[in-house]
């Protein structure tokens, strides 16, 4: 008993003694009372070995760890919170977290992880929150999460997932919220979510699902909230949704043109249905939901005639709040649906009504109703699977060396990824005129002959990501005039493929990330080649220069140039990009930002990202011209001691000034005043003088003694930036710049595609109505 008492005494003593000086790594900040260690932005390449064993919270953000080896945290077994954001982590080796049985929160956001291996999270038996957002995850290996039996929330947003295989989340016995937003998901295996018996909330918004995944969702017996907004679905067929406990369903900002009155027949508890911003002209009363309290039809071209009367009577009888307004006829235009009386919803004469119905039918595809079963079995190429009713066909990963032929004529989604085609000759896809989405990722393609896609007149999405293309034939995309979304990321293109894009008059979004493009020249670029291009992604190339005129475009709204090799803001090149709304320059080596750097795009710019550029100085007038229209500004992780004038930026909703060594003296008084006058939280800390280092600008008292006129003179003095203080940052593989509105809660870049004027987001071709998917 005395020995036991002595042991308890020694444990209490150890927990209350200050941390020894030798136990706190020299570059870190340690709090003995709270048992926390912070080593933020120190360019560490490994976990410091001298961190005290009893540490419970470890913050290693903004370092350069790259690989987490086995037993990386063996010396800190008592951790409960571990933050590894923005550490350039590429791989987590088996057993990296094996000793961390007490960790409840692990943040791996904003790294470069592309595969989640089977034993990646082994040992995290107490983990409740896992943040993997803003990585490059494209594969989840079986068993990746089997050790996370108490996990409540898993965030996989802003990654590169295109497919969820069967049993992908096996082992998550206590999961409550699964976040898969902002990926490229277009297919979910039938058993993708099997075993998630406690899941109550699922976020699948901002993906590329063209059909409601009925078979997959039916297995989610406990889900109450489902978000499928911003997916290109055009139709919801009979009994598409069968989820007994679902209460909130978000289907907004899609391409819905029709909705069966039986689509929600098996959703009895649904209380909130959001169908806003689709293409619905009318809607019938919905069979199934008995508890519906809110139906949102805002942003739809609702035509308020007799066809809408049954719905209006149904919502009135059930006291359903009906949101939205009439788009026509003229005498009811802009009238709130909730205010329109059923008797006001009238049609013209019977003959005119029949004529309208006939014309409406003639505009459809002419195919039989999607619920009708095929009268005969349709053939399918050998070693492929064809779902006639869903109009999907897949030969994914079947080892094909030539493009198979003989798909059903009405196929609309054709998935050929992970084969070995190497070369696509002319006319490679005969009989596929109805295909809307074609997947050719990871097929080792190194050459595409002119006319390879000829005849695919309805092709809207084309995925050629992660192949071996070094150049493109001028006629490579001939014959696909409706192509709107083109993915060429992850190839080896050395030049902007301007001539090949000239035959794509409808091109709206172009992905060229992870190529080898070194410069942008005026010849064959935006204005003359892709006049409707709205979004251009050039992240992770080797761009060193952008010539004036290279970016001229009346419609370009989103431009990502992050993780390139630019030395200065390409101001001259932006001179004719007057409608640019989002610009990312993060992870370039731009040490000096001069006056009026963004003047050419100041009228429309809403989001500006300049993180981790090694910037040492910005002119006081660097942001001149930008005003209330700017909504997001990030300059995180630079070497700025002073900041430019921010007072005109009264419309900011997101701002990130963290991890800059600001000089807290009277010259910074304008920033302090600005921070006091804005409603959002601004995180900025002092780097100098030494006695104020690490303190928040908002909290220090140094500004009390500053004279009223202490702000720098308006006359600009150009000072050459220092060259010795900062190492050139390594390019990042992340797809989006880091943004923070609140500490510890990373926010994502705003969703794409941007739907602002003057160019409206293209509407996907109407896909035949179906209630099943592959």
XYZ file of C-alpha atoms in Angstrom:
774
model
C 0.000 0.000 0.000
C 2.792 2.564 0.802
C 4.424 1.792 -2.543
C 1.084 2.328 -4.314
C 0.588 5.711 -2.587
C 4.088 6.793 -3.519
C 3.438 5.913 -7.158
C 0.297 8.055 -7.181
C 2.196 10.923 -5.575
C 4.952 10.743 -8.201
C 2.385 10.753 -11.011
C 0.633 13.843 -9.616
C 3.999 15.542 -9.155
C 4.992 14.787 -12.749
C 1.773 16.284 -14.070
C 2.243 19.513 -12.129
C 5.929 20.166 -12.612
C 6.957 22.560 -15.390
C 8.255 20.937 -18.539
C 12.024 20.700 -18.486
C 13.785 23.041 -20.852
C 15.392 20.114 -22.607
C 11.997 18.523 -23.230
C 10.688 21.401 -25.306
C 12.175 21.421 -28.820
C 14.023 24.648 -29.532
C 11.767 25.697 -32.404
C 8.537 24.885 -30.561
C 6.352 26.597 -28.016
C 5.361 24.537 -24.966
C 2.733 25.088 -22.292
C 3.502 22.939 -19.252
C 0.207 23.701 -17.530
C -1.944 22.658 -20.500
C 0.480 19.944 -21.691
C 0.482 21.393 -25.220
C 3.271 21.750 -27.779
C 3.072 23.895 -30.930
C 5.688 23.705 -33.698
C 3.860 25.639 -36.400
C 5.564 26.671 -39.658
C 9.107 25.600 -38.729
C 9.901 23.619 -41.901
C 10.320 20.451 -39.837
C 10.985 17.269 -41.816
C 10.299 14.910 -38.902
C 8.439 14.854 -35.621
C 10.786 16.424 -33.014
C 12.135 13.600 -30.815
C 12.391 15.781 -27.677
C 8.675 16.448 -27.231
C 7.713 15.636 -23.655
C 6.101 12.234 -23.280
C 3.128 13.595 -21.293
C 2.059 16.038 -24.041
C -1.649 15.749 -24.829
C -2.039 18.295 -27.641
C 0.500 18.552 -30.462
C 0.244 21.118 -33.273
C 2.610 20.505 -36.224
C 0.833 22.546 -38.884
C 2.708 24.055 -41.847
C 5.778 21.868 -41.836
C 7.390 19.576 -44.408
C 7.001 16.049 -43.016
C 6.162 14.415 -46.403
C 6.159 10.817 -45.083
C 4.898 9.641 -41.694
C 7.018 6.562 -40.874
C 6.050 3.624 -38.708
C 6.025 4.636 -35.057
C 6.259 8.350 -35.855
C 4.619 9.215 -32.517
C 5.919 6.435 -30.327
C 7.430 8.971 -27.898
C 4.107 10.765 -27.280
C 1.623 8.041 -26.300
C -0.666 10.351 -24.289
C -1.735 12.594 -27.167
C -5.444 13.327 -27.475
C -5.308 15.990 -30.231
C -2.920 15.923 -33.184
C -2.874 18.572 -35.936
C -0.885 17.775 -39.103
C -2.467 20.252 -41.528
C -0.416 21.548 -44.450
C 2.617 19.347 -43.807
C 3.138 18.196 -47.423
C 2.364 14.656 -46.274
C 2.356 12.312 -49.255
C 2.132 8.953 -47.518
C 1.118 7.584 -44.127
C 2.962 4.321 -43.610
C 1.538 1.315 -41.828
C 1.730 1.755 -38.068
C 2.430 5.502 -38.118
C -0.226 6.073 -35.430
C -0.057 2.693 -33.714
C 0.796 4.049 -30.244
C -1.877 6.764 -30.241
C -4.705 4.923 -28.563
C -5.871 8.085 -26.752
C -6.167 10.448 -29.735
C -9.729 11.671 -30.267
C -9.051 14.270 -32.999
C -6.646 13.910 -35.949
C -6.350 16.610 -38.617
C -4.586 15.638 -41.861
C -6.258 18.271 -44.048
C -4.463 20.149 -46.823
C -1.829 17.516 -47.547
C -0.986 15.400 -50.615
C -2.242 11.968 -49.594
C -3.554 10.035 -52.608
C -4.155 6.523 -51.257
C -5.623 5.402 -47.930
C -3.893 2.104 -47.192
C -5.258 -0.808 -45.191
C -3.260 -0.121 -42.015
C -2.924 3.669 -42.318
C -4.963 4.372 -39.177
C -4.109 1.302 -37.142
C -3.928 2.100 -33.421
C -6.349 5.034 -33.338
C -8.873 3.122 -31.274
C -10.296 6.247 -29.553
C -10.470 8.514 -32.603
C -13.736 10.435 -32.954
C -12.894 13.035 -35.658
C -10.735 12.453 -38.728
C -10.109 15.307 -41.174
C -8.757 14.224 -44.573
C -10.212 17.079 -46.595
C -8.189 18.916 -49.249
C -5.873 16.030 -50.088
C -5.552 14.083 -53.351
C -7.267 10.885 -52.215
C -8.352 8.860 -55.222
C -8.309 5.362 -53.737
C -9.598 3.845 -50.491
C -8.159 0.369 -50.009
C -10.314 -2.299 -48.317
C -9.990 -2.166 -44.547
C -8.605 1.365 -44.384
C -10.973 2.271 -41.537
C -11.417 -1.057 -39.737
C -9.562 0.180 -36.635
C -11.756 3.279 -36.176
C -14.659 1.721 -34.327
C -15.645 4.854 -32.356
C -15.191 7.441 -35.127
C -18.112 9.902 -35.268
C -17.107 12.182 -38.177
C -15.038 11.492 -41.289
C -14.241 14.374 -43.667
C -13.062 13.432 -47.179
C -14.167 16.601 -48.961
C -12.134 18.216 -51.732
C -10.331 15.073 -52.855
C -10.214 13.185 -56.172
C -12.540 10.253 -55.545
C -14.426 9.129 -58.636
C -15.779 5.818 -57.347
C -16.637 4.307 -53.959
C -16.130 0.512 -53.952
C -18.054 -2.031 -51.905
C -17.350 -2.045 -48.146
C -15.125 1.039 -48.421
C -16.034 2.206 -44.910
C -16.118 -1.140 -43.143
C -15.418 -0.839 -39.427
C -17.019 2.563 -38.799
C -19.524 1.221 -36.281
C -20.269 4.591 -34.655
C -20.038 6.993 -37.601
C -22.584 9.813 -37.524
C -21.501 12.122 -40.364
C -19.687 11.150 -43.559
C -18.564 14.077 -45.716
C -17.728 13.292 -49.368
C -18.478 16.703 -50.894
C -16.375 18.260 -53.654
C -14.994 15.093 -55.224
C -15.585 13.715 -58.737
C -17.849 10.845 -57.751
C -19.949 9.514 -60.601
C -20.507 5.954 -59.442
C -21.193 4.281 -56.087
C -20.984 0.513 -55.683
C -24.189 -1.092 -54.375
C -22.489 -2.009 -51.066
C -20.414 1.179 -50.801
C -21.970 2.177 -47.464
C -22.712 -1.274 -46.081
C -22.137 -1.521 -42.338
C -22.752 2.153 -41.549
C -25.661 1.358 -39.234
C -25.293 4.543 -37.167
C -24.795 7.026 -40.028
C -27.297 9.867 -39.733
C -25.841 12.465 -42.114
C -24.289 11.993 -45.564
C -22.850 14.800 -47.713
C -22.401 13.982 -51.413
C -22.841 17.483 -52.815
C -20.599 18.912 -55.550
C -19.910 15.598 -57.274
C -20.788 14.221 -60.710
C -23.583 11.760 -59.996
C -25.941 11.716 -62.968
C -28.516 9.367 -61.407
C -29.805 8.905 -57.897
C -27.875 5.901 -56.438
C -31.028 4.088 -55.302
C -29.525 0.681 -54.648
C -26.678 2.149 -52.596
C -28.788 4.530 -50.518
C -31.440 1.959 -49.601
C -28.928 0.329 -47.248
C -28.603 3.486 -45.128
C -31.400 2.779 -42.689
C -30.550 5.523 -40.146
C -29.700 8.495 -42.376
C -31.861 11.530 -41.665
C -29.995 14.158 -43.749
C -28.810 13.601 -47.311
C -27.171 16.321 -49.409
C -26.903 15.616 -53.153
C -26.922 19.218 -54.348
C -24.680 20.313 -57.215
C -24.757 16.968 -59.052
C -25.756 16.828 -62.756
C -28.933 14.754 -62.310
C -31.731 15.433 -64.771
C -34.484 13.087 -63.577
C -35.757 11.327 -60.469
C -37.814 8.262 -61.390
C -40.375 6.199 -59.490
C -39.249 4.978 -56.069
C -35.793 6.470 -56.599
C -35.481 7.306 -52.903
C -36.224 4.603 -50.355
C -34.927 5.771 -46.964
C -37.253 5.174 -44.045
C -35.816 7.765 -41.633
C -34.829 10.528 -44.037
C -36.094 13.955 -42.921
C -33.986 16.419 -44.938
C -33.177 15.932 -48.634
C -31.158 18.507 -50.595
C -31.432 18.234 -54.395
C -30.750 21.882 -55.223
C -28.503 23.293 -57.953
C -28.742 20.218 -60.158
C -30.208 19.835 -63.660
C -33.554 18.271 -62.737
C -36.054 18.629 -65.553
C -38.642 16.191 -64.226
C -39.556 14.443 -61.003
C -41.927 11.485 -60.746
C -44.735 11.931 -58.243
C -43.701 8.473 -56.927
C -39.997 9.329 -56.602
C -40.300 9.754 -52.816
C -42.939 7.091 -52.222
C -40.767 5.378 -49.610
C -39.639 8.424 -47.626
C -42.502 8.739 -45.102
C -40.721 11.049 -42.608
C -39.407 13.630 -45.081
C -39.988 17.133 -43.662
C -37.696 19.357 -45.768
C -37.180 18.981 -49.518
C -34.943 21.432 -51.380
C -35.413 21.396 -55.183
C -34.264 24.969 -55.732
C -32.259 26.073 -58.761
C -33.197 23.257 -61.104
C -35.111 23.274 -64.420
C -38.561 22.215 -63.220
C -41.515 23.834 -64.998
C -44.123 22.185 -62.797
C -44.411 19.519 -60.111
C -47.124 17.066 -59.164
C -48.164 16.301 -55.557
C -45.645 13.892 -54.044
C -46.797 10.504 -52.858
C -45.090 9.206 -49.742
C -43.989 12.103 -47.488
C -46.590 12.522 -44.743
C -44.638 15.020 -42.628
C -43.513 17.487 -45.310
C -43.196 20.984 -43.841
C -41.093 22.804 -46.449
C -40.760 22.485 -50.236
C -38.261 24.808 -51.900
C -38.762 25.460 -55.621
C -36.879 28.763 -55.795
C -34.883 29.365 -58.948
C -36.928 27.008 -61.130
C -38.764 28.191 -64.281
C -42.145 27.312 -62.744
C -45.031 28.014 -65.149
C -48.063 28.828 -63.025
C -50.994 27.362 -64.954
C -53.500 24.599 -64.273
C -50.761 21.954 -64.168
C -49.514 23.515 -60.921
C -52.967 23.639 -59.304
C -52.852 20.099 -57.806
C -49.517 20.835 -56.125
C -50.753 24.163 -54.776
C -53.904 22.528 -53.355
C -51.823 19.719 -51.879
C -49.370 22.080 -50.125
C -52.248 24.212 -48.815
C -54.076 21.192 -47.413
C -50.938 19.888 -45.733
C -49.734 23.290 -44.474
C -46.513 22.851 -46.461
C -44.384 25.985 -46.744
C -43.895 26.474 -50.499
C -40.894 28.565 -51.520
C -40.337 29.984 -54.995
C -42.004 32.218 -57.546
C -43.765 31.935 -60.877
C -41.690 32.421 -64.015
C -44.846 32.750 -66.145
C -47.369 33.408 -67.554
C -46.685 37.165 -67.707
C -49.571 38.198 -65.445
C -48.225 35.948 -62.634
C -44.519 36.470 -63.252
C -42.537 36.815 -59.990
C -45.627 36.072 -57.925
C -44.747 33.991 -54.851
C -46.027 30.425 -55.154
C -47.247 30.538 -51.573
C -49.403 33.573 -52.388
C -50.992 32.253 -55.575
C -54.529 30.948 -55.044
C -55.386 27.608 -56.717
C -58.200 29.297 -58.721
C -55.621 31.638 -60.293
C -53.791 28.666 -61.777
C -55.717 28.364 -65.043
C -54.976 27.052 -68.501
C -56.198 28.187 -71.873
C -58.701 26.275 -73.981
C -58.629 22.508 -74.167
C -57.291 22.637 -77.722
C -54.415 24.911 -76.779
C -53.580 22.708 -73.827
C -53.394 19.625 -76.061
C -51.209 21.545 -78.484
C -48.843 22.521 -75.652
C -48.648 18.912 -74.499
C -47.862 17.747 -78.036
C -45.089 20.322 -78.425
C -43.655 19.399 -75.034
C -43.566 15.723 -76.026
C -41.888 16.518 -79.341
C -39.022 18.226 -77.490
C -38.212 15.116 -75.488
C -35.759 12.468 -76.570
C -38.493 10.421 -78.172
C -37.511 7.321 -76.200
C -39.979 5.201 -74.291
C -40.658 6.129 -70.646
C -37.692 5.308 -68.405
C -39.775 3.087 -66.207
C -40.748 0.862 -69.145
C -38.765 -2.367 -69.257
C -36.828 -3.134 -72.449
C -38.655 -5.426 -74.795
C -35.517 -7.326 -75.724
C -32.139 -8.064 -74.278
C -29.521 -5.641 -75.546
C -26.033 -6.974 -76.264
C -22.969 -5.797 -74.341
C -19.273 -6.127 -75.250
C -17.367 -9.055 -73.789
C -15.887 -8.390 -70.352
C -18.107 -5.350 -69.781
C -21.312 -4.679 -67.845
C -24.288 -2.811 -69.315
C -27.286 -1.576 -67.368
C -29.897 -0.872 -70.028
C -32.410 0.750 -67.708
C -29.855 3.103 -66.103
C -28.171 3.598 -69.496
C -24.735 2.971 -67.980
C -21.969 0.754 -69.314
C -18.657 -0.036 -67.647
C -15.521 -1.938 -68.587
C -13.442 -0.447 -65.769
C -10.156 -2.206 -65.044
C -10.802 -5.169 -67.336
C -7.424 -5.146 -69.109
C -8.752 -4.028 -72.514
C -6.116 -2.905 -75.005
C -8.637 -1.655 -77.576
C -11.859 0.262 -77.021
C -14.682 -2.320 -76.936
C -17.523 -1.943 -79.434
C -21.182 -2.842 -79.419
C -22.532 -0.918 -76.424
C -26.313 -0.400 -76.171
C -27.315 2.465 -78.448
C -28.893 4.443 -75.586
C -25.844 4.304 -73.309
C -25.264 7.698 -71.710
C -22.462 6.996 -69.208
C -19.529 4.977 -70.554
C -16.790 4.069 -68.054
C -13.577 2.681 -69.585
C -11.060 3.840 -66.986
C -8.051 1.788 -65.828
C -7.525 -0.128 -69.064
C -4.468 -0.118 -71.383
C -5.442 1.574 -74.618
C -2.194 3.514 -75.206
C -3.508 4.807 -78.562
C -6.968 5.988 -79.652
C -7.390 5.789 -83.456
C -9.987 7.702 -85.465
C -13.615 6.636 -84.957
C -12.874 4.740 -81.750
C -16.433 5.050 -80.440
C -18.975 4.094 -83.137
C -22.603 3.822 -82.070
C -22.173 6.014 -78.976
C -23.984 9.139 -80.123
C -26.082 9.249 -76.930
C -23.123 9.125 -74.531
C -23.030 12.157 -72.247
C -20.113 11.203 -69.978
C -16.991 9.284 -71.073
C -14.341 8.103 -68.592
C -10.861 7.282 -69.912
C -8.782 7.962 -66.795
C -5.664 5.882 -66.081
C -5.635 4.196 -69.492
C -1.957 4.901 -70.344
C -3.049 6.843 -73.427
C -0.118 8.595 -75.117
C -1.700 9.526 -78.448
C -5.173 10.484 -79.693
C -5.662 10.506 -83.456
C -7.765 13.229 -85.060
C -11.443 12.269 -85.069
C -11.080 9.669 -82.305
C -14.349 10.829 -80.730
C -16.190 11.627 -83.951
C -19.913 10.906 -83.757
C -20.253 11.537 -80.024
C -22.483 14.528 -80.686
C -23.972 14.594 -77.171
C -20.728 14.216 -75.212
C -20.767 16.695 -72.324
C -18.079 15.362 -69.945
C -14.742 13.878 -71.077
C -12.223 12.535 -68.549
C -8.686 11.942 -69.840
C -6.989 12.437 -66.482
C -3.804 10.624 -65.459
C -2.687 9.371 -68.847
C 0.619 9.844 -70.743
C -0.304 12.568 -73.224
C 2.590 14.856 -74.155
C 0.743 16.685 -76.963
C -2.620 16.670 -78.715
C -3.429 16.343 -82.404
C -5.255 19.479 -83.694
C -8.247 17.294 -84.563
C -8.217 15.157 -81.417
C -11.569 16.549 -80.237
C -13.233 17.026 -83.608
C -16.854 15.895 -83.754
C -17.860 16.570 -80.133
C -19.307 20.094 -80.347
C -21.267 19.878 -77.072
C -18.239 19.075 -74.893
C -18.405 21.366 -71.871
C -16.192 19.802 -69.177
C -12.738 18.533 -70.194
C -10.339 16.876 -67.737
C -6.704 16.628 -68.865
C -5.021 16.802 -65.468
C -2.190 14.440 -64.595
C -0.699 14.113 -68.087
C 2.656 15.328 -69.447
C 1.522 18.161 -71.700
C 4.354 20.642 -72.220
C 2.259 23.318 -73.935
C -1.231 24.700 -73.609
C -3.188 22.592 -76.180
C -4.769 25.593 -77.864
C -5.131 24.250 -81.396
C -6.767 21.037 -80.179
C -9.313 23.059 -78.178
C -10.295 25.255 -81.117
C -12.926 22.705 -82.230
C -14.754 22.874 -78.854
C -17.093 25.879 -79.073
C -18.966 24.939 -75.879
C -15.972 24.332 -73.609
C -16.767 25.811 -70.200
C -14.416 24.148 -67.675
C -10.861 23.010 -68.462
C -8.654 21.055 -66.060
C -4.916 21.034 -66.845
C -3.495 20.485 -63.364
C -0.361 18.377 -62.893
C 1.091 18.778 -66.373
C 4.411 20.283 -67.536
C 3.240 23.564 -69.077
C 5.986 26.160 -68.576
C 4.573 29.281 -70.221
C 1.389 30.732 -71.650
C 1.605 32.565 -74.955
C -1.087 34.676 -76.674
C -1.222 32.545 -79.798
C -3.965 29.936 -79.649
C -5.252 30.771 -76.209
C -8.510 31.794 -74.646
C -10.128 34.561 -76.662
C -9.706 32.976 -80.079
C -9.776 29.308 -79.147
C -12.167 28.841 -76.224
C -14.392 31.922 -76.232
C -16.847 30.534 -73.659
C -14.283 29.165 -71.219
C -15.337 30.058 -67.693
C -12.950 28.056 -65.470
C -9.287 27.262 -66.100
C -7.247 25.149 -63.677
C -3.458 25.152 -64.158
C -2.349 24.114 -60.667
C 0.938 22.204 -60.365
C 2.528 22.965 -63.701
C 5.896 24.673 -64.186
C 4.648 28.033 -65.464
C 7.282 30.754 -65.202
C 5.739 33.418 -67.433
C 2.376 34.479 -68.832
C 2.479 36.786 -71.849
C 0.176 39.772 -72.200
C -2.922 38.662 -74.082
C -2.577 35.018 -73.104
C -5.541 35.187 -70.726
C -7.744 37.558 -72.690
C -11.298 36.337 -72.353
C -14.670 37.953 -71.931
C -15.959 35.099 -69.783
C -13.047 33.694 -67.767
C -14.270 33.689 -64.161
C -12.003 31.224 -62.309
C -8.236 30.952 -62.777
C -6.005 28.708 -60.657
C -2.278 29.290 -61.121
C -1.200 27.947 -57.732
C 1.867 25.734 -57.301
C 3.717 27.027 -60.342
C 6.992 28.968 -60.688
C 5.789 32.522 -61.155
C 8.046 35.249 -59.745
C 5.519 38.080 -59.941
C 1.796 38.707 -60.176
C 0.910 38.425 -63.901
C -0.815 41.839 -63.943
C -0.339 42.589 -67.680
C -1.707 39.171 -68.621
C -4.895 39.887 -66.644
C -5.588 43.142 -68.453
C -8.472 41.750 -70.538
C -9.849 39.209 -68.038
C -12.409 41.694 -66.796
C -14.865 39.102 -65.475
C -12.402 37.164 -63.340
C -13.974 36.309 -59.970
C -11.525 33.822 -58.464
C -7.727 33.941 -58.711
C -5.318 31.596 -56.933
C -1.585 32.351 -56.878
C -0.690 30.342 -53.771
C 2.545 28.345 -53.651
C 4.373 30.420 -56.249
C 7.577 32.256 -55.338
C 6.317 35.844 -55.478
C 8.332 37.798 -52.911
C 7.130 41.275 -53.886
C 3.607 42.390 -54.818
C 3.701 45.845 -56.365
C 1.117 48.635 -56.545
C -2.094 48.071 -58.519
C -1.233 44.401 -58.963
C -4.903 43.420 -59.351
C -6.280 46.596 -60.863
C -7.282 44.961 -64.197
C -9.596 42.474 -62.449
C -10.640 44.601 -59.492
C -14.208 45.210 -60.650
C -15.351 41.580 -60.481
C -12.774 39.755 -58.333
C -14.403 37.991 -55.369
C -11.799 35.501 -54.175
C -8.012 36.029 -54.060
C -5.653 33.369 -52.689
C -1.955 34.154 -52.078
C -0.868 31.627 -49.455
C 2.711 30.446 -48.895
C 4.351 32.455 -51.660
C 7.333 33.580 -49.589
C 6.079 37.146 -49.976
C 8.178 39.573 -47.939
C 6.564 42.869 -48.918
C 3.357 44.121 -50.463
C 2.941 47.667 -51.641
C 0.480 49.739 -49.621
C -1.514 49.971 -52.860
C -1.100 46.314 -53.860
C -4.847 45.755 -53.531
C -5.862 49.102 -54.992
C -9.183 48.971 -56.804
C -10.482 46.029 -54.822
C -13.440 47.008 -52.701
C -16.655 45.600 -51.220
C -16.908 42.985 -53.956
C -13.961 40.964 -52.612
C -15.343 38.163 -50.423
C -12.246 36.044 -49.673
C -8.615 37.073 -49.155
C -5.863 34.767 -47.911
C -2.149 35.588 -47.518
C -1.370 32.837 -45.048
C 2.166 31.577 -44.408
C 4.170 34.389 -45.991
C 6.941 36.597 -44.563
C 5.028 39.854 -44.351
C 5.883 42.323 -41.612
C 3.329 44.842 -42.894
C 0.101 44.544 -44.824
C -1.375 46.715 -47.591
C -4.412 48.930 -47.159
C -7.425 46.743 -46.252
C -9.974 49.386 -45.246
C -11.805 49.370 -48.653
C -12.455 45.618 -48.333
C -15.718 45.958 -46.440
C -17.362 42.893 -48.015
C -14.880 40.246 -46.848
C -16.444 37.023 -45.579
C -13.234 34.981 -45.371
C -9.823 36.386 -44.489
C -6.649 34.536 -43.495
C -3.594 36.513 -42.384
C -2.081 33.826 -40.171
C 1.561 32.784 -40.000
C 3.066 36.115 -41.057
C 5.751 37.758 -38.819
C 3.916 41.088 -38.566
C 5.795 44.032 -37.094
C 3.563 45.290 -34.298
C 4.346 48.985 -34.150
C 2.424 52.126 -35.035
C 2.739 51.449 -38.762
C 0.339 48.544 -38.223
C -2.295 50.730 -36.576
C -4.510 50.896 -39.718
C -4.740 47.079 -39.692
C -5.642 47.075 -36.001
C -8.397 49.650 -36.598
C -9.701 47.713 -39.578
C -9.857 44.509 -37.505
C -11.952 46.306 -34.908
C -14.445 47.481 -37.526
C -15.143 44.188 -39.325
C -17.592 41.588 -38.050
C -15.625 38.480 -39.025
C -12.832 37.087 -36.876
C -9.357 38.000 -38.170
C -6.394 35.990 -36.932
C -3.128 37.911 -37.137
C -0.145 37.549 -34.796
C 2.921 39.624 -34.088
C 6.300 38.388 -35.253
C 8.228 41.436 -34.115
C 9.349 42.895 -31.768
C 10.613 39.892 -29.847
C 8.626 40.642 -26.681
C 5.332 40.567 -28.615
C 6.041 37.525 -30.752
C 3.107 35.127 -30.928
C 0.584 37.565 -29.459
C -2.551 38.444 -31.395
C -2.535 41.878 -33.046
C -5.985 42.480 -31.597
C -4.727 41.934 -28.025
C -1.435 43.864 -27.801
C -1.413 47.287 -26.179
C 1.397 48.816 -28.229
C -1.114 50.743 -30.371
C -2.513 52.727 -27.442
C 0.385 55.183 -27.529
C 0.342 55.619 -31.315
C -0.488 59.110 -32.645
C -3.589 59.415 -34.829
C -1.483 60.106 -37.916
C 0.813 57.140 -37.438
C -0.140 55.385 -40.644
C 2.531 55.358 -43.356
C 2.526 58.204 -45.906
C 0.516 57.594 -49.045
C 3.457 58.178 -51.333
C 4.743 54.816 -52.399
C 8.400 54.036 -51.840
C 9.477 50.965 -53.750
C 11.725 48.788 -51.646
C 13.436 45.778 -53.114
C 12.399 42.648 -51.220
C 14.953 40.840 -49.133
C 16.397 37.687 -50.640
C 17.996 35.941 -47.713
C 15.168 35.367 -45.295
C 12.926 32.823 -46.972
C 13.600 29.671 -48.876
C 11.662 29.146 -52.045
C 8.547 27.121 -51.150
C 8.151 23.747 -52.763
C 5.213 23.340 -55.111
C 2.108 21.905 -53.527
C -0.033 19.185 -55.086
C -3.174 20.449 -53.420
C -6.040 21.366 -55.725
C -7.290 24.374 -53.862
C -5.843 27.118 -51.732
C -6.206 26.978 -47.977
C -8.779 29.287 -46.499
C -9.720 29.867 -42.875
C -12.507 31.897 -41.429
C -12.154 30.602 -37.887
C -9.135 29.028 -36.210
C -9.086 25.280 -36.454
C -11.946 25.103 -38.983
C -10.625 24.960 -42.538
C -12.985 26.241 -45.166
C -12.943 25.259 -48.770
C -12.798 27.359 -51.822
C -16.209 28.234 -53.129
C -17.825 25.577 -55.298
C -17.309 25.251 -58.976
C -18.423 25.969 -61.555
C -19.222 29.572 -60.626
C -22.651 30.557 -61.917
C -22.266 34.286 -62.139
C -23.114 36.600 -64.960
C -22.511 37.278 -67.730
C -22.010 33.602 -68.566
C -24.521 31.098 -67.262
C -23.428 27.607 -66.287
C -24.172 25.167 -69.112
C -26.999 22.750 -68.614
C -26.150 19.125 -69.161
C -28.071 17.362 -71.940
C -31.244 15.734 -70.696
C -30.395 12.211 -69.622
C -33.150 9.632 -69.931
C -35.150 9.123 -66.756
C -34.046 6.176 -64.689
C -34.549 4.885 -61.197
C -31.432 2.728 -61.022
C -27.704 3.187 -61.430
C -24.802 0.858 -61.748
